[in-house]
Coordinates of C-alpha atoms and ligand atoms in Angstrom, one line a residue:
X1 CA 70.1 146.2 74.7
X2 CA 73.0 148.7 73.9
X3 CA 74.7 148.6 70.3
X4 CA 77.3 151.3 70.7
X5 CA 79.0 150.8 67.4
X6 CA 77.2 149.2 64.5
X7 CA 74.0 151.0 63.6
X8 CA 72.0 147.7 65.5
X9 CA 69.0 149.0 62.6
X10 CA 70.7 146.2 60.7
X11 CA 69.1 143.6 63.5
X12 CA 65.6 145.2 63.0
X13 CA 62.8 142.6 62.8
X14 CA 64.9 139.8 65.1
X15 CA 63.0 139.5 68.8
X16 CA 65.6 140.5 71.4
X17 CA 65.9 137.4 73.0
X18 CA 67.1 136.0 69.6
X19 CA 70.1 138.0 69.5
X20 CA 70.4 138.6 73.2
X21 CA 74.4 136.7 72.4
X22 CA 75.6 139.3 70.3
X23 CA 76.0 141.7 73.4
X24 CA 79.1 139.9 74.4
X25 CA 80.4 139.8 70.8
X26 CA 80.0 143.9 70.9
X27 CA 82.2 143.9 74.4
X28 CA 84.5 141.9 72.9
X29 CA 84.9 143.6 69.9
X30 CA 84.3 147.0 71.1
X31 CA 86.9 149.5 71.6
X32 CA 86.1 152.7 73.3
X33 CA 88.1 155.7 73.1
X34 CA 89.9 155.4 76.8
X35 CA 91.1 152.2 75.6
X36 CA 92.4 153.5 72.2
X37 CA 94.3 156.2 74.2
X38 CA 95.5 153.6 76.3
X39 CA 96.6 151.5 73.7
X40 CA 98.1 154.1 71.8
X41 CA 100.1 155.1 74.5
X42 CA 101.6 152.2 75.1
X43 CA 102.4 151.9 71.5
X44 CA 104.4 155.1 71.7
X45 CA 106.8 154.1 74.7
X46 CA 107.2 150.6 72.5
X47 CA 108.1 152.8 69.3
X48 CA 110.6 154.6 71.5
X49 CA 111.9 151.1 73.0
X50 CA 112.6 149.4 69.7
X51 CA 115.1 152.2 69.2
X52 CA 117.2 151.3 72.1
X53 CA 119.9 148.8 72.1
X54 CA 117.8 146.9 74.6
X55 CA 115.0 146.8 71.6
X56 CA 111.3 146.0 72.9
X57 CA 108.9 144.2 70.7
X58 CA 109.1 146.4 67.6
X59 CA 112.0 146.4 65.6
X60 CA 112.1 149.8 64.6
X61 CA 114.7 148.9 61.6
X62 CA 116.8 151.5 59.9
X63 CA 116.6 151.9 56.4
X64 CA 120.0 153.9 55.6
X65 CA 117.7 156.2 53.8
X66 CA 118.5 159.5 55.1
X67 CA 115.8 162.0 53.3
X68 CA 113.1 162.7 51.2
X69 CA 113.0 162.9 47.9
X70 CA 113.7 166.5 45.8
X71 CA 111.6 166.2 43.0
X72 CA 114.6 166.1 40.8
X73 CA 115.2 162.8 40.3
X74 CA 115.7 161.3 37.6
X75 CA 115.9 157.4 36.7
X76 CA 114.7 154.4 34.7
X77 CA 114.3 151.9 36.9
X78 CA 113.2 148.4 37.2
X79 CA 111.5 147.6 40.7
X80 CA 110.1 144.0 41.7
X81 CA 108.1 144.3 44.6
X82 CA 107.2 141.0 46.7
X83 CA 104.1 141.6 49.0
X84 CA 101.9 139.5 50.6
X85 CA 99.9 138.0 47.7
X86 CA 102.0 139.0 44.5
X87 CA 104.8 140.1 42.8
X88 CA 104.6 143.1 40.6
X89 CA 107.4 143.8 37.9
X90 CA 107.4 147.5 36.8
X91 CA 109.2 149.5 34.5
X92 CA 109.4 153.4 36.3
X93 CA 110.6 156.7 34.7
X94 CA 111.3 159.5 36.7
X95 CA 110.7 163.1 35.3
X96 CA 113.0 165.5 37.1
X97 CA 111.1 168.9 38.4
X98 CA 107.5 167.9 37.3
X99 CA 107.2 164.7 39.8
X100 CA 105.6 162.8 37.3
X101 CA 106.7 159.3 36.2
X102 CA 105.4 156.3 33.5
X103 CA 105.4 152.6 34.5
X104 CA 104.9 149.4 32.7
X105 CA 104.0 146.6 34.9
X106 CA 103.0 143.1 35.2
X107 CA 101.6 141.6 38.5
X108 CA 102.4 137.6 39.1
X109 CA 100.5 135.9 41.8
X110 CA 102.9 133.7 43.9
X111 CA 101.2 130.5 44.5
X112 CA 100.9 129.1 47.6
X113 CA 103.5 126.4 47.4
X114 CA 106.0 129.2 46.7
X115 CA 104.7 130.8 50.2
X116 CA 106.4 127.7 51.9
X117 CA 108.9 125.8 49.9
X118 CA 112.1 126.6 49.9
X119 CA 114.5 130.0 49.6
X120 CA 116.0 128.5 45.6
X121 CA 112.2 127.9 44.8
X122 CA 111.4 131.4 46.0
X123 CA 113.9 132.6 44.5
X124 CA 114.0 131.0 41.4
X125 CA 110.6 132.1 40.7
X126 CA 111.1 135.8 41.3
X127 CA 114.1 135.7 39.0
X128 CA 111.9 133.8 36.2
X129 CA 109.6 136.5 36.1
X130 CA 112.1 139.3 35.8
X131 CA 114.1 137.5 33.5
X132 CA 110.1 137.6 31.7
X133 CA 109.9 140.8 32.1
X134 CA 113.0 141.8 30.8
X135 CA 112.9 139.6 27.6
X136 CA 109.2 141.1 26.6
X137 CA 110.7 145.0 27.0
X138 CA 114.0 144.2 25.8
X139 CA 115.6 146.3 28.4
X140 CA 119.4 146.7 28.6
X141 CA 121.4 148.9 30.8
X142 CA 123.6 150.5 27.8
X143 CA 127.0 150.9 30.2
X144 CA 127.1 147.8 32.1
X145 CA 126.0 144.3 31.4
X146 CA 123.6 144.7 34.5
X147 CA 120.2 146.1 34.9
X148 CA 119.9 147.4 37.7
X149 CA 116.7 146.7 40.1
X150 CA 115.3 148.3 43.4
X151 CA 113.2 145.3 45.1
X152 CA 110.5 146.1 47.4
X153 CA 110.2 143.2 49.8
X154 CA 107.7 143.7 52.2
X155 CA 108.7 141.7 55.0
X156 CA 111.4 142.9 58.6
X157 CA 114.8 143.3 57.5
X158 CA 117.8 144.3 59.7
X159 CA 119.9 146.4 57.4
X160 CA 123.5 147.3 57.1
X161 CA 122.7 149.4 54.1
X162 CA 120.6 150.2 51.5
X163 CA 121.7 146.9 49.2
X164 CA 121.0 144.2 52.0
X165 CA 118.8 143.3 54.2
X166 CA 118.8 139.8 56.4
X167 CA 115.5 139.3 57.2
X168 CA 114.1 138.8 61.0
X169 CA 111.4 136.2 60.5
X170 CA 108.6 135.9 57.5
X171 CA 105.2 137.1 58.6
X172 CA 101.8 137.2 56.6
X173 CA 101.9 133.0 57.4
X174 CA 105.0 133.1 54.8
X175 CA 107.0 130.0 55.9
X176 CA 109.8 129.5 53.0
X177 CA 112.8 127.6 54.2
X178 CA 116.7 128.3 54.6
X179 CA 115.9 132.3 54.1
X180 CA 114.9 133.9 58.1
X181 CA 118.8 134.6 59.9
X182 CA 119.9 135.5 56.1
X183 CA 120.6 138.3 53.6
X184 CA 118.0 137.6 51.0
X185 CA 120.4 139.9 48.5
X186 CA 123.0 137.3 48.1
X187 CA 120.2 134.6 47.6
X188 CA 118.2 136.7 44.9
X189 CA 121.4 137.1 43.1
X190 CA 122.5 133.5 43.4
X191 CA 119.1 132.7 41.5
X192 CA 119.5 135.7 39.2
X193 CA 123.2 133.6 38.1
X194 CA 121.2 130.6 38.1
X195 CA 118.6 132.0 35.8
X196 CA 121.3 134.0 34.0
X197 CA 119.2 137.0 34.6
X198 CA 121.1 139.9 33.7
X199 CA 119.9 142.4 36.6
X200 CA 121.7 143.3 40.3
X201 CA 119.6 144.3 43.1
X202 CA 120.7 148.1 43.8
X203 CA 118.3 149.3 46.5
X204 CA 116.5 146.6 48.8
X205 CA 113.1 148.5 50.9
X206 CA 110.2 148.1 52.7
X207 CA 107.0 148.7 51.0
X208 CA 105.8 151.8 54.1
X209 CA 109.1 152.7 53.3
X210 CA 108.2 152.9 49.4
X211 CA 104.8 154.8 50.1
X212 CA 106.3 157.0 52.5
X213 CA 108.8 158.4 49.5
X214 CA 106.3 158.0 47.2
X215 CA 103.7 160.0 49.2
X216 CA 106.3 162.3 49.7
X217 CA 106.9 162.9 46.8
X218 CA 103.9 164.3 45.8
X219 CA 103.0 166.1 49.3
X220 CA 105.4 167.9 51.6
X221 CA 102.8 167.8 54.4
X222 CA 103.1 163.3 54.8
X223 CA 104.9 162.1 57.7
X224 CA 104.4 158.9 57.5
X225 CA 103.8 155.8 55.4
X226 CA 101.7 153.3 55.8
X227 CA 100.3 149.8 54.4
X228 CA 97.2 148.6 55.2
X229 CA 96.4 145.2 53.2
X230 CA 97.5 141.3 53.3
X231 CA 100.1 143.1 56.5
X232 CA 99.7 146.2 58.4
X233 CA 102.9 148.5 59.2
X234 CA 104.1 152.7 59.1
X235 CA 107.7 153.9 58.4
X236 CA 108.5 157.6 59.2
X237 CA 111.6 159.4 59.5
X238 CA 113.4 160.2 63.0
X239 CA 115.9 161.9 64.0
X240 CA 119.4 160.3 64.5
X241 CA 119.6 161.7 68.0
X242 CA 116.6 159.6 68.6
X243 CA 117.6 156.0 67.6
X244 CA 120.4 155.0 70.8
X245 CA 121.3 151.9 68.6
X246 CA 122.6 153.9 66.4
X247 CA 124.6 155.5 68.6
X248 CA 128.1 154.5 67.3
X249 CA 127.3 154.8 63.7
X250 CA 128.5 158.3 63.0
X251 CA 125.7 159.7 61.9
X252 CA 125.6 163.7 61.9
X253 CA 124.0 165.5 65.0
X254 CA 120.7 166.5 62.8
X255 CA 120.8 163.7 60.7
X256 CA 117.4 162.0 59.7
X257 CA 117.1 158.0 58.5
X258 CA 113.4 156.4 57.7
X259 CA 112.4 153.7 60.2
X260 CA 110.5 150.6 58.9
X261 CA 108.9 150.4 62.1
X262 CA 107.4 147.2 61.5
X263 CA 105.1 147.5 64.5
X264 CA 102.7 144.5 63.4
X265 CA 105.0 142.8 66.0
X266 CA 103.4 145.6 68.7
X267 CA 102.3 144.1 72.0
X268 CA 104.1 140.3 71.1
X269 CA 104.4 140.2 75.4
X270 CA 100.7 140.8 75.4
X271 CA 100.0 143.7 77.6
X272 CA 97.5 146.1 76.5
X273 CA 95.7 145.0 73.2
X274 CA 92.4 143.5 73.9
X275 CA 92.6 139.7 72.6
X276 CA 89.2 138.0 72.0
X277 CA 89.6 133.5 72.1
X278 CA 89.7 134.4 68.4
X279 CA 92.6 136.4 67.9
X280 CA 94.3 133.7 70.1
X281 CA 93.3 130.7 68.2
X282 CA 94.2 132.9 64.8
X283 CA 97.6 132.7 66.3
X284 CA 97.9 129.8 67.2
X285 CA 96.8 127.9 64.4
X286 CA 99.8 130.9 62.5
X287 CA 102.7 130.4 60.9
X288 CA 104.8 131.9 63.4
X289 CA 102.7 131.8 66.9
X290 CA 103.5 134.1 69.3
X291 CA 104.4 137.4 66.4
X292 CA 103.0 139.6 65.1
X293 CA 100.1 139.8 67.5
X294 CA 99.0 143.7 66.5
X295 CA 99.1 143.0 62.7
X296 CA 97.0 139.5 63.6
X297 CA 94.0 141.4 64.6
X298 CA 93.8 144.1 62.4
X299 CA 95.0 142.9 58.8
X300 CA 93.6 141.8 55.6
X301 CA 94.6 138.4 56.2
X302 CA 92.9 137.6 59.7
X303 CA 89.9 139.7 59.9
X304 CA 88.2 136.8 57.7
X305 CA 89.5 134.2 59.4
X306 CA 88.3 136.4 62.2
X307 CA 84.5 135.9 61.0
X308 CA 84.8 132.6 59.9
X309 CA 86.0 131.4 63.5
X310 CA 83.3 133.7 65.0
X311 CA 80.8 132.0 62.5
X312 CA 81.6 128.4 63.3
X313 CA 81.4 128.7 66.9
X314 CA 77.9 130.5 66.3
X315 CA 77.1 127.5 64.4
X316 CA 78.4 125.3 67.3
X317 CA 76.1 127.1 69.6
X318 CA 73.1 126.2 67.3
X319 CA 72.8 130.3 66.4
X320 CA 73.2 130.6 63.4
X321 CA 72.8 128.6 60.0
X322 CA 70.8 126.0 61.9
X323 CA 70.7 122.6 59.9
X324 CA 72.6 123.6 57.3
X325 CA 75.9 121.5 55.8
X326 CA 78.7 124.0 56.9
X327 CA 82.2 122.3 55.9
X328 CA 83.0 124.8 53.0
X329 CA 83.5 127.0 55.9
X330 CA 85.7 124.7 57.6
X331 CA 88.8 125.4 55.1
X332 CA 91.1 127.8 56.8
X333 CA 91.4 131.1 55.2
X334 CA 88.2 130.3 53.4
X335 CA 86.6 133.8 53.9
X336 CA 88.4 137.5 52.8
X337 CA 88.7 140.4 53.5
X338 CA 86.5 141.3 50.0
X339 CA 84.1 139.2 51.3
X340 CA 83.2 141.6 54.6
X341 CA 83.5 145.0 52.0
X342 CA 81.1 143.6 50.0
X343 CA 78.7 142.6 53.0
X344 CA 79.1 145.8 54.7
X345 CA 78.4 147.5 51.3
X346 CA 75.0 145.6 50.7
X347 CA 72.3 147.9 51.9
X348 CA 69.2 146.2 50.7
X349 CA 66.5 145.0 52.9
X350 CA 66.7 141.6 52.5
X351 CA 70.3 141.5 52.3
X352 CA 70.3 139.8 48.6
X353 CA 74.1 140.7 48.2
X354 CA 75.4 138.9 51.2
X355 CA 73.3 135.9 50.7
X356 CA 74.7 135.4 47.1
X357 CA 78.5 135.4 48.3
X358 CA 77.0 132.6 50.8
X359 CA 75.6 130.4 48.4
X360 CA 78.4 131.4 45.6
X361 CA 81.1 130.8 47.8
X362 CA 80.3 128.7 50.2
X363 CA 76.9 126.8 49.4
X364 CA 74.6 127.8 52.1
X365 CA 71.1 129.0 52.3
X366 CA 71.1 131.4 55.3
X367 CA 67.6 132.8 56.8
X368 CA 67.2 136.5 56.3
X369 CA 67.9 136.5 60.4
X370 CA 71.4 134.8 59.6
X371 CA 71.9 137.6 57.6
X372 CA 71.4 140.1 59.5
X373 CA 73.5 139.0 62.6
X374 CA 76.7 138.3 60.6
X375 CA 75.9 141.6 58.8
X376 CA 76.0 142.9 62.0
X377 CA 79.6 140.8 63.1
X378 CA 81.0 141.7 60.4
X379 CA 80.5 145.5 61.1
X380 CA 82.3 144.4 64.7
X381 CA 85.1 142.9 63.2
X382 CA 85.8 145.7 60.5
X383 CA 85.4 149.0 63.2
X384 CA 87.7 146.9 65.3
X385 CA 90.6 146.8 62.8
X386 CA 90.2 150.3 61.8
X387 CA 89.8 151.2 65.5
X388 CA 93.1 149.6 66.3
X389 CA 94.7 150.4 62.7
X390 CA 94.4 154.2 64.3
X391 CA 96.3 153.4 67.5
X392 CA 99.5 152.3 65.3
X393 CA 99.2 156.0 63.5
X394 CA 98.7 158.0 66.2
X395 CA 101.7 156.4 68.3
X396 CA 103.9 157.1 65.3
X397 CA 102.8 160.9 65.1
X398 CA 102.4 161.1 69.1
X399 CA 106.2 160.0 68.8
X400 CA 107.3 162.3 66.5
X401 CA 105.1 165.7 67.4
X402 CA 103.1 165.4 64.3
X403 CA 99.6 166.9 65.3
X404 CA 98.8 168.1 61.6
X405 CA 99.9 165.6 59.2
X406 CA 99.3 163.3 56.0
X407 CA 99.6 160.3 56.3
X408 CA 100.0 158.1 52.9
X409 CA 98.6 155.0 52.8
X410 CA 98.7 151.7 50.2
X411 CA 97.3 148.7 50.2
X412 CA 94.6 147.0 48.7
X413 CA 92.6 146.8 51.7
X414 CA 92.5 150.5 52.6
X415 CA 91.6 151.2 49.3
X416 CA 88.8 148.9 49.1
X417 CA 87.5 147.9 52.2
X418 CA 84.1 150.4 52.1
X419 CA 84.2 152.6 55.5
X420 CA 87.3 151.6 56.6
X421 CA 89.0 155.3 56.2
X422 CA 85.9 156.7 57.7
X423 CA 86.2 154.2 61.0
X424 CA 90.0 154.8 61.4
X425 CA 89.7 158.8 60.9
X426 CA 86.9 158.5 63.3
X427 CA 88.9 156.7 65.8
X428 CA 91.9 159.2 65.1
X429 CA 89.3 162.5 66.1
X430 CA 88.7 160.1 69.4
X431 CA 92.0 159.8 70.3
X432 CA 92.8 163.1 69.4
X433 CA 89.9 164.5 71.0
X434 CA 89.8 166.9 68.1
X435 CA 87.2 169.5 68.4
X436 CA 83.7 168.7 66.8
X437 CA 83.9 171.2 64.6
X438 CA 87.2 170.7 63.2
X439 CA 88.8 169.2 59.6
X440 CA 90.6 165.9 60.6
X441 CA 94.4 167.2 61.7
X442 CA 95.6 164.3 60.6
X443 CA 94.5 162.9 57.4
X444 CA 94.8 159.2 55.9
X445 CA 95.6 160.1 51.9
X446 CA 95.7 156.7 49.8
X447 CA 98.3 156.9 47.9
X448 CA 97.8 156.6 44.9
X449 CA 101.4 156.1 43.3
X450 CA 102.1 152.4 44.3
X451 CA 104.8 151.2 45.4
X452 CA 106.8 151.0 42.1
X453 CA 107.4 155.0 42.2
X454 CA 108.7 154.5 45.6
X455 CA 111.1 151.6 45.5
X456 CA 112.2 153.9 41.9
X457 CA 112.9 157.0 44.1
X458 CA 114.9 154.9 46.7
X459 CA 117.7 153.7 44.1
X460 CA 117.3 156.8 42.1
X461 CA 118.4 158.9 45.8
X462 CA 120.9 155.8 46.8
X463 CA 123.0 156.2 43.3
X464 CA 122.7 159.9 42.8
X465 CA 120.4 160.5 39.6
X466 CA 118.9 163.7 39.9
X467 CA 118.7 165.9 37.4
X468 CA 122.2 167.8 36.3
X469 CA 124.3 165.2 37.9
X470 CA 125.8 162.7 35.7
X471 CA 124.5 159.6 36.8
X472 CA 125.9 156.1 36.9
X473 CA 124.2 153.7 36.0
X474 CA 119.9 153.9 36.5
X475 CA 119.4 156.9 34.2
X476 CA 121.0 154.8 31.5
X477 CA 118.4 151.9 31.1
X478 CA 116.8 152.2 28.2
Ligands
LIG1 C1 105.7 142.9 56.9 C2 106.0 144.5 56.9 C3 105.3 144.8 55.7 C4 103.4 144.8 56.0 C5 102.8 145.0 55.0 C6 104.0 143.1 57.3 O1 103.7 141.9 57.5 O2 106.4 142.2 58.8 O3 107.1 144.1 56.7 O4 105.4 146.5 55.5 O5 103.2 143.5 56.3 O6 103.0 144.8 53.8

């Protein structure tokens, strides 16, 4: 039996006939270099298609941000970031010429009922948290009554300017009624009014755009900003002359604009990705079947679910957890990405870390063979996610001829999933066929500054808050 990608050592000691079935899983989950290249090529074409008037699977949303930060930005900005799991409110202070910032931050978990309730409930939840932050930190604006806020909204929106955005669709299993197809800024503003929050939205940006701006603020080699967390996406700077759908917008010939690709939607028409029956199952049971097909194969929200479905299938076939009560594993999404990462760091011979995870979270008492098989499967799922993630990055780099560059990556799963970066980098190496003795030509660099800095920069840039310029509002928050 040839185990191609994941060290089969972990299976040592199990009789071969007992693990013959794993070959099938290996075939399903292994994506070799030629397939990576084929996916990347199709991905690149689809990125181009998204920029045309007809469009394609990938939205390629225009952000209206036409510059990178200069480093001269000077502002004190309130930022709010609504991602997949938390709402973060921050007070960011940007100092000119020092590429320096300070911030005070507070994190609020977004409760499940808020993610699946009504628009009013969601926006009032956000408004309440912002109000308590403003009150607790005694933030005021000395010029106007309302405090300017930069809002990072990590979902696909169609923008006609930086202060507005119509939600195209919810992703990451959010399902809030009455928001899709509407501009989120007036909805949030109305909640501010109902809750008497003295704030107004000055910039609406995506988390990838924020990562691109924040990473570029510190590193001029950054060409792409990406998130690998609950969801997965990337943003980059595109020449307006390459964007046919913007032809009538009056951009100068040499102008550029940041595109939030929303490439989680890649291959919604299922042309090239090697979907397994487990992927189809995840999509079928999701809040929006048929959407975000690529994201559902790679992102943090789904890899735990993938493992859960595989474990359940193997239990049903009598290959795992025999004679055990596996009912705790029947709850959807009960396995998180952190479970997989922790399992992969367990290098003990008896896999005692993984055993403890199964005992603590699912009241299971697996045999050592069960644990070894699980550990092997987790490797397959984790490697597939990292290799597919590399295809999106490679496609953006190919599209922009950025064959030597840095990519700023943010997101808890990227930063915490052990070995993820090395696996994705290995896949980039295979896609681009870099010589063995060559360093990584495209480097995936963790973005250290956090999304708030990117949002603050977007607001500061849009309001002209640079040292030496008289800024109207943002620099005046006390
Ligand atoms: C959203 C993107 C976001 C990504 C990472 C996706 O589900 O559609 O807007 O950038 O998740 O948070």
